[in-house]
mmCIF file of C-alpha atoms in Angstrom:
data_model
loop_
_atom_site.group_PDB
_atom_site.id
_atom_site.type_symbol
_atom_site.label_atom_id
_atom_site.label_comp_id
_atom_site.label_asym_id
_atom_site.label_seq_id
_atom_site.Cartn_x
_atom_site.Cartn_y
_atom_site.Cartn_z
ATOM 1 C CA UNK A 297 -9.456 0.442 -13.907
ATOM 2 C CA UNK A 298 -6.800 -1.103 -11.698
ATOM 3 C CA UNK A 299 -6.383 0.343 -8.241
ATOM 4 C CA UNK A 300 -6.508 -0.746 -4.620
ATOM 5 C CA UNK A 301 -4.646 -3.964 -3.993
ATOM 6 C CA UNK A 302 -3.888 -4.393 -7.696
ATOM 7 C CA UNK A 303 -1.418 -7.198 -8.372
ATOM 8 C CA UNK A 304 -1.632 -7.124 -12.162
ATOM 9 C CA UNK A 305 1.541 -8.005 -14.044
ATOM 10 C CA UNK A 306 1.486 -4.795 -16.076
ATOM 11 C CA UNK A 307 2.965 -1.605 -14.702
ATOM 12 C CA UNK A 308 0.348 0.925 -13.615
ATOM 13 C CA UNK A 309 0.339 4.643 -14.382
ATOM 14 C CA UNK A 310 -0.181 7.237 -11.667
ATOM 15 C CA UNK A 311 -1.150 10.578 -13.215
ATOM 16 C CA UNK A 312 -0.063 13.724 -11.359
ATOM 17 C CA UNK A 313 -2.428 16.564 -10.490
ATOM 18 C CA UNK A 314 -0.684 19.368 -8.601
ATOM 19 C CA UNK A 315 -3.246 21.694 -7.028
ATOM 20 C CA UNK A 316 -0.509 24.213 -6.259
ATOM 21 C CA UNK A 317 0.757 27.573 -7.533
ATOM 22 C CA UNK A 318 4.449 26.633 -7.296
ATOM 23 C CA UNK A 319 5.140 23.094 -8.557
ATOM 24 C CA UNK A 320 8.283 23.053 -10.657
ATOM 25 C CA UNK A 321 6.812 21.958 -14.001
ATOM 26 C CA UNK A 322 3.124 22.893 -13.987
ATOM 27 C CA UNK A 323 2.728 25.299 -11.078
ATOM 28 C CA UNK A 324 -0.514 27.242 -11.307
ATOM 29 C CA UNK A 325 -2.009 25.397 -14.277
ATOM 30 C CA UNK A 326 -4.326 23.327 -12.068
ATOM 31 C CA UNK A 327 -4.438 25.485 -8.948
ATOM 32 C CA UNK A 328 -8.226 25.925 -9.099
ATOM 33 C CA UNK A 329 -10.589 23.139 -8.096
ATOM 34 C CA UNK A 330 -12.291 23.059 -11.490
ATOM 35 C CA UNK A 331 -9.014 22.917 -13.426
ATOM 36 C CA UNK A 332 -7.616 20.185 -11.184
ATOM 37 C CA UNK A 333 -10.733 18.021 -11.478
ATOM 38 C CA UNK A 334 -10.758 18.448 -15.260
ATOM 39 C CA UNK A 335 -7.084 17.459 -15.449
ATOM 40 C CA UNK A 336 -7.665 14.383 -13.313
ATOM 41 C CA UNK A 337 -10.550 13.311 -15.536
ATOM 42 C CA UNK A 338 -8.419 13.884 -18.646
ATOM 43 C CA UNK A 339 -5.504 11.826 -17.319
ATOM 44 C CA UNK A 340 -7.864 8.995 -16.378
ATOM 45 C CA UNK A 341 -9.325 9.038 -19.896
ATOM 46 C CA UNK A 342 -5.782 8.818 -21.306
ATOM 47 C CA UNK A 343 -5.058 5.637 -19.388
ATOM 48 C CA UNK A 344 -4.028 6.590 -15.855
ATOM 49 C CA UNK A 345 -4.823 3.846 -13.354
ATOM 50 C CA UNK A 346 -4.411 6.224 -10.403
ATOM 51 C CA UNK A 347 -4.648 9.986 -10.032
ATOM 52 C CA UNK A 348 -2.242 11.438 -7.468
ATOM 53 C CA UNK A 349 -3.544 14.702 -6.006
ATOM 54 C CA UNK A 350 -1.153 16.984 -4.158
ATOM 55 C CA UNK A 351 -1.556 20.374 -2.519
ATOM 56 C CA UNK A 352 2.030 21.083 -1.456
ATOM 57 C CA UNK A 353 5.036 21.323 -3.738
ATOM 58 C CA UNK A 354 8.053 19.153 -2.946
ATOM 59 C CA UNK A 355 10.253 20.734 -5.631
ATOM 60 C CA UNK A 356 13.849 21.515 -4.581
ATOM 61 C CA UNK A 357 13.864 24.542 -2.299
ATOM 62 C CA UNK A 358 10.118 24.501 -1.693
ATOM 63 C CA UNK A 359 8.819 25.798 1.628
ATOM 64 C CA UNK A 360 6.105 23.997 3.585
ATOM 65 C CA UNK A 361 2.453 25.088 3.538
ATOM 66 C CA UNK A 362 0.009 24.643 6.402
ATOM 67 C CA UNK A 363 -2.385 21.676 6.527
ATOM 68 C CA UNK A 364 -5.415 23.993 6.330
ATOM 69 C CA UNK A 365 -4.202 25.430 3.022
ATOM 70 C CA UNK A 366 -3.352 21.962 1.728
ATOM 71 C CA UNK A 367 -6.772 20.576 2.684
ATOM 72 C CA UNK A 368 -8.622 23.443 1.016
ATOM 73 C CA UNK A 369 -6.742 22.713 -2.196
ATOM 74 C CA UNK A 370 -7.052 18.932 -2.357
ATOM 75 C CA UNK A 371 -10.265 17.778 -0.653
ATOM 76 C CA UNK A 372 -12.772 18.949 -3.301
ATOM 77 C CA UNK A 373 -10.591 17.421 -6.014
ATOM 78 C CA UNK A 374 -10.197 14.075 -4.234
ATOM 79 C CA UNK A 375 -13.918 13.947 -3.506
ATOM 80 C CA UNK A 376 -14.949 14.671 -7.106
ATOM 81 C CA UNK A 377 -12.507 12.233 -8.715
ATOM 82 C CA UNK A 378 -13.328 9.434 -6.268
ATOM 83 C CA UNK A 379 -17.044 9.989 -6.875
ATOM 84 C CA UNK A 380 -16.366 9.496 -10.586
ATOM 85 C CA UNK A 381 -14.941 6.040 -9.838
ATOM 86 C CA UNK A 382 -11.286 7.012 -10.248
ATOM 87 C CA UNK A 383 -8.646 5.460 -7.974
ATOM 88 C CA UNK A 384 -7.173 8.432 -6.121
ATOM 89 C CA UNK A 385 -3.985 8.768 -4.104
ATOM 90 C CA UNK A 386 -3.200 11.746 -1.893
ATOM 91 C CA UNK A 387 0.307 13.180 -2.070
ATOM 92 C CA UNK A 388 0.924 14.600 1.402
ATOM 93 C CA UNK A 389 3.370 14.781 4.288
ATOM 94 C CA UNK A 390 0.612 15.452 6.823
ATOM 95 C CA UNK A 391 -1.304 12.761 8.702
ATOM 96 C CA UNK A 392 -4.320 15.036 9.145
ATOM 97 C CA UNK A 393 -4.533 15.650 5.389
ATOM 98 C CA UNK A 394 -4.105 11.943 4.689
ATOM 99 C CA UNK A 395 -6.994 11.010 6.981
ATOM 100 C CA UNK A 396 -9.348 13.638 5.582
ATOM 101 C CA UNK A 397 -8.463 12.649 2.025
ATOM 102 C CA UNK A 398 -9.098 8.959 2.730
ATOM 103 C CA UNK A 399 -12.461 9.909 4.222
ATOM 104 C CA UNK A 400 -13.150 11.806 0.970
ATOM 105 C CA UNK A 401 -12.355 8.713 -1.117
ATOM 106 C CA UNK A 402 -8.564 8.485 -1.549
ATOM 107 C CA UNK A 403 -7.328 4.899 -1.433
ATOM 108 C CA UNK A 404 -3.569 5.381 -1.200
ATOM 109 C CA UNK A 405 -1.435 7.849 0.758
ATOM 110 C CA UNK A 406 1.678 8.910 -1.139
ATOM 111 C CA UNK A 407 4.100 10.173 1.518
ATOM 112 C CA UNK A 408 7.476 11.085 0.006
ATOM 113 C CA UNK A 409 8.916 11.228 3.531
ATOM 114 C CA UNK A 410 7.752 7.691 4.464
ATOM 115 C CA UNK A 411 6.300 8.984 7.711
ATOM 116 C CA UNK A 412 9.379 10.918 8.798
ATOM 117 C CA UNK A 413 7.892 14.397 8.258
ATOM 118 C CA UNK A 414 4.886 13.663 10.477
ATOM 119 C CA UNK A 415 5.372 11.013 13.182
ATOM 120 C CA UNK A 416 1.602 10.454 13.278
ATOM 121 C CA UNK A 417 1.418 9.382 9.633
ATOM 122 C CA UNK A 418 2.014 5.625 9.863
ATOM 123 C CA UNK A 419 -0.459 5.051 12.698
ATOM 124 C CA UNK A 420 -3.030 7.201 10.910
ATOM 125 C CA UNK A 421 -2.732 5.200 7.685
ATOM 126 C CA UNK A 422 -2.823 1.919 9.616
ATOM 127 C CA UNK A 423 -6.156 2.894 11.152
ATOM 128 C CA UNK A 424 -7.551 4.220 7.866
ATOM 129 C CA UNK A 425 -7.161 0.975 5.921
ATOM 130 C CA UNK A 426 -5.555 2.821 2.998
ATOM 131 C CA UNK A 427 -2.422 1.761 1.175
ATOM 132 C CA UNK A 428 0.751 3.801 1.545
ATOM 133 C CA UNK A 429 3.655 4.658 -0.738
ATOM 134 C CA UNK A 430 6.814 5.215 1.303
ATOM 135 C CA UNK A 431 9.342 7.484 -0.363
ATOM 136 C CA UNK A 432 13.080 7.580 0.265
ATOM 137 C CA UNK A 433 13.660 10.880 2.060
ATOM 138 C CA UNK A 434 16.430 12.404 4.122
ATOM 139 C CA UNK A 435 14.944 15.779 4.939
ATOM 140 C CA UNK A 436 12.838 18.665 3.642
ATOM 141 C CA UNK A 437 13.046 19.955 0.087
ATOM 142 C CA UNK A 438 14.545 23.234 1.281
ATOM 143 C CA UNK A 439 17.966 21.635 1.862
ATOM 144 C CA UNK A 440 17.746 18.059 0.577
ATOM 145 C CA UNK A 441 20.770 18.227 -1.756
ATOM 146 C CA UNK A 442 23.043 18.810 1.239
ATOM 147 C CA UNK A 443 22.043 15.311 2.362
ATOM 148 C CA UNK A 444 23.089 13.529 -0.865
ATOM 149 C CA UNK A 445 26.014 11.678 0.735
ATOM 150 C CA UNK A 446 26.094 7.895 0.271
ATOM 151 C CA UNK A 447 28.556 5.029 0.558
ATOM 152 C CA UNK A 448 26.563 3.018 -2.000
ATOM 153 C CA UNK A 449 23.526 4.959 -3.151
ATOM 154 C CA UNK A 450 21.406 2.011 -4.300
ATOM 155 C CA UNK A 451 22.285 -0.120 -1.297
ATOM 156 C CA UNK A 452 21.776 2.766 1.126
ATOM 157 C CA UNK A 453 18.416 3.642 -0.407
ATOM 158 C CA UNK A 454 17.194 0.048 -0.089
ATOM 159 C CA UNK A 455 18.419 -0.193 3.514
ATOM 160 C CA UNK A 456 16.694 3.059 4.463
ATOM 161 C CA UNK A 457 13.475 2.109 2.652
ATOM 162 C CA UNK A 458 13.385 -1.275 4.369
ATOM 163 C CA UNK A 459 13.697 0.498 7.707
ATOM 164 C CA UNK A 460 10.659 2.627 6.863
ATOM 165 C CA UNK A 461 8.747 -0.454 5.683
ATOM 166 C CA UNK A 462 9.581 -2.109 9.003
ATOM 167 C CA UNK A 463 8.255 0.979 10.798
ATOM 168 C CA UNK A 464 5.041 0.756 8.781
ATOM 169 C CA UNK A 465 4.660 -2.924 9.626
ATOM 170 C CA UNK A 466 5.209 -2.144 13.299
ATOM 171 C CA UNK A 467 2.504 0.524 13.092
ATOM 172 C CA UNK A 468 0.034 -2.092 11.867
ATOM 173 C CA UNK A 469 0.161 -1.640 8.089
ATOM 174 C CA UNK A 470 0.148 -5.010 6.324
ATOM 175 C CA UNK A 471 2.918 -5.618 3.783
ATOM 176 C CA UNK A 472 0.289 -5.940 1.043
ATOM 177 C CA UNK A 473 -0.617 -2.279 1.620
ATOM 178 C CA UNK A 474 2.965 -0.978 1.283
ATOM 179 C CA UNK A 475 4.595 0.446 -1.840
ATOM 180 C CA UNK A 476 8.238 1.589 -1.856
ATOM 181 C CA UNK A 477 9.474 4.615 -3.820
ATOM 182 C CA UNK A 478 13.268 5.103 -4.071
ATOM 183 C CA UNK A 479 12.734 8.855 -4.233
ATOM 184 C CA UNK A 480 14.271 9.842 -7.552
ATOM 185 C CA UNK A 481 15.337 13.480 -7.240
ATOM 186 C CA UNK A 482 15.113 13.555 -3.438
ATOM 187 C CA UNK A 483 18.506 14.034 -1.744
ATOM 188 C CA UNK A 484 20.257 12.656 -4.822
ATOM 189 C CA UNK A 485 22.325 14.315 -7.531
ATOM 190 C CA UNK A 486 21.965 13.462 -11.213
ATOM 191 C CA UNK A 487 24.511 10.634 -11.221
ATOM 192 C CA UNK A 488 23.003 9.116 -8.091
ATOM 193 C CA UNK A 489 19.528 9.121 -9.647
ATOM 194 C CA UNK A 490 20.813 7.137 -12.620
ATOM 195 C CA UNK A 491 22.556 4.689 -10.289
ATOM 196 C CA UNK A 492 19.296 4.104 -8.418
ATOM 197 C CA UNK A 493 17.386 3.567 -11.669
ATOM 198 C CA UNK A 494 20.017 1.097 -12.897
ATOM 199 C CA UNK A 495 19.522 -0.833 -9.641
ATOM 200 C CA UNK A 496 15.741 -1.163 -9.998
ATOM 201 C CA UNK A 497 15.810 -4.975 -10.339
ATOM 202 C CA UNK A 498 17.623 -5.085 -6.975
ATOM 203 C CA UNK A 499 15.073 -2.710 -5.420
ATOM 204 C CA UNK A 500 12.149 -4.692 -6.844
ATOM 205 C CA UNK A 501 13.637 -7.850 -5.312
ATOM 206 C CA UNK A 502 12.862 -6.401 -1.870
ATOM 207 C CA UNK A 503 9.461 -8.077 -2.225
ATOM 208 C CA UNK A 504 7.423 -4.893 -1.982
ATOM 209 C CA UNK A 505 5.696 -3.164 -4.861
ATOM 210 C CA UNK A 506 7.831 -0.322 -6.230
ATOM 211 C CA UNK A 507 6.727 3.083 -7.516
ATOM 212 C CA UNK A 508 9.023 5.228 -9.680
ATOM 213 C CA UNK A 509 8.665 8.963 -10.319
ATOM 214 C CA UNK A 510 11.094 10.494 -12.815
ATOM 215 C CA UNK A 511 8.622 12.867 -14.423
ATOM 216 C CA UNK A 512 10.155 16.136 -15.661
ATOM 217 C CA UNK A 513 12.792 16.068 -12.945
ATOM 218 C CA UNK A 514 15.981 18.090 -12.897
ATOM 219 C CA UNK A 515 18.311 15.161 -13.554
ATOM 220 C CA UNK A 516 16.610 14.618 -16.933
ATOM 221 C CA UNK A 517 17.253 18.247 -17.827
ATOM 222 C CA UNK A 518 20.897 17.796 -16.825
ATOM 223 C CA UNK A 519 21.170 14.815 -19.164
ATOM 224 C CA UNK A 520 19.436 16.645 -22.035
ATOM 225 C CA UNK A 521 21.631 19.739 -21.817
ATOM 226 C CA UNK A 522 20.790 22.313 -24.495
ATOM 227 C CA UNK A 523 17.938 20.095 -25.707
ATOM 228 C CA UNK A 524 16.142 20.575 -22.409
ATOM 229 C CA UNK A 525 12.494 21.627 -22.670
ATOM 230 C CA UNK A 526 9.141 20.286 -21.482
ATOM 231 C CA UNK A 527 8.608 18.094 -24.561
ATOM 232 C CA UNK A 528 12.020 16.436 -24.347
ATOM 233 C CA UNK A 529 11.676 15.927 -20.595
ATOM 234 C CA UNK A 530 8.344 14.189 -21.221
ATOM 235 C CA UNK A 531 10.004 12.003 -23.864
ATOM 236 C CA UNK A 532 12.824 11.148 -21.455
ATOM 237 C CA UNK A 533 10.233 10.451 -18.748
ATOM 238 C CA UNK A 534 8.353 8.054 -21.021
ATOM 239 C CA UNK A 535 11.576 6.212 -21.831
ATOM 240 C CA UNK A 536 12.648 5.916 -18.191
ATOM 241 C CA UNK A 537 9.141 4.743 -17.325
ATOM 242 C CA UNK A 538 9.296 2.071 -20.015
ATOM 243 C CA UNK A 539 12.664 0.866 -18.765
ATOM 244 C CA UNK A 540 11.345 0.873 -15.196
ATOM 245 C CA UNK A 541 8.433 -1.282 -16.339
ATOM 246 C CA UNK A 542 10.884 -3.787 -17.807
ATOM 247 C CA UNK A 543 12.537 -3.889 -14.390
ATOM 248 C CA UNK A 544 9.244 -4.977 -12.837
ATOM 249 C CA UNK A 545 8.040 -1.878 -11.010
ATOM 250 C CA UNK A 546 4.421 -1.739 -9.874
ATOM 251 C CA UNK A 547 3.793 1.814 -11.026
ATOM 252 C CA UNK A 548 5.201 4.975 -12.570
ATOM 253 C CA UNK A 549 4.142 8.481 -11.518
ATOM 254 C CA UNK A 550 3.994 10.917 -14.446
ATOM 255 C CA UNK A 551 2.583 14.185 -15.764
ATOM 256 C CA UNK A 552 2.224 13.033 -19.397
ATOM 257 C CA UNK A 553 -0.002 9.963 -19.218
ATOM 258 C CA UNK A 554 -0.616 9.608 -22.966
ATOM 259 C CA UNK A 555 3.080 9.299 -23.855
ATOM 260 C CA UNK A 556 3.707 6.991 -20.909
ATOM 261 C CA UNK A 557 0.810 4.747 -21.955
ATOM 262 C CA UNK A 558 2.507 4.275 -25.353
ATOM 263 C CA UNK A 559 5.888 3.603 -23.740
ATOM 264 C CA UNK A 560 4.434 0.992 -21.393
ATOM 265 C CA UNK A 561 2.497 -0.671 -24.211
ATOM 266 C CA UNK A 562 5.773 -0.974 -26.136
ATOM 267 C CA UNK A 563 7.516 -2.409 -23.070
ATOM 268 C CA UNK A 564 4.694 -4.933 -22.596
ATOM 269 C CA UNK A 565 4.828 -5.986 -26.255
ATOM 270 C CA UNK A 566 8.601 -6.351 -26.051
ATOM 271 C CA UNK A 567 8.345 -8.518 -22.950
ATOM 272 C CA UNK A 568 5.596 -10.605 -24.550
ATOM 273 C CA UNK A 569 7.843 -11.233 -27.535
ATOM 274 C CA UNK A 570 10.662 -12.363 -25.276
ATOM 275 C CA UNK A 571 8.304 -14.852 -23.598
ATOM 276 C CA UNK A 572 7.006 -16.367 -26.846
ATOM 277 C CA UNK A 573 8.249 -20.006 -26.883
ATOM 278 C CA UNK A 574 9.064 -20.099 -30.588
ATOM 279 C CA UNK A 575 10.899 -16.749 -30.633
ATOM 280 C CA UNK A 576 14.363 -18.304 -30.262
ATOM 281 C CA UNK A 577 13.559 -21.087 -32.723
ATOM 282 C CA UNK A 578 12.468 -18.609 -35.381
ATOM 283 C CA UNK A 579 15.560 -16.502 -34.735
ATOM 284 C CA UNK A 580 17.808 -19.535 -35.178
ATOM 285 C CA UNK A 581 16.135 -20.308 -38.512
ATOM 286 C CA UNK A 582 16.451 -16.726 -39.801
#
């Protein structure tokens, strides 16, 4: 299994385990410790390279929960999955939760706020030795759509992410431990999300590893219209993940690992075909 410090050419899959009662797509399904551990094990068996464990919903309009509640939800799950040899990331805005989760075996801190929600986060991760995913964020989920004002959404996102990467470097986190996430769905409307996705090659050229999370998000439902349901959102997620892989992203964060594994295998085969030296020659002779 690929995990900490992985530099493999193939795009990695981060499987989502929400240990919450109110996540937008699977709230309550894995709210118990036993259910969350079982789901993490299942996703790993389906091909997830990482399992991302979260105890606080960041869906649009979500209210914050206290660190004590978050810790009670996630720590037993992180501990059990890490003990099973699974690469675990902790999805949190809180430095205290991040530290406790790393102590329990998490190897990456997935902070959608890139350290803005908790000023202690970057220093805490620097001292912990863990990796960190820095998300593009302009404010809490409760009012994030009011902040979706950009001159050039892709350019602005890259500029703001680079500023957070610089802050992480200044805090003592080596560049090799940093992953950038352009924050699909966070302070962006549907059209802006598609513009960011179309600019992935530009974002990847920043030099940092890039993580993409489109899974089951509202902008996919907007695109699907009257076809919108969980199955079609998972299909759309798999397709966006495959296209993201072709753009060179390091990882994709998804609920449906099995479908994403197929999509990424197709993307890899397609890219392999394009790299085959005799492909053009055979085409010319056809």
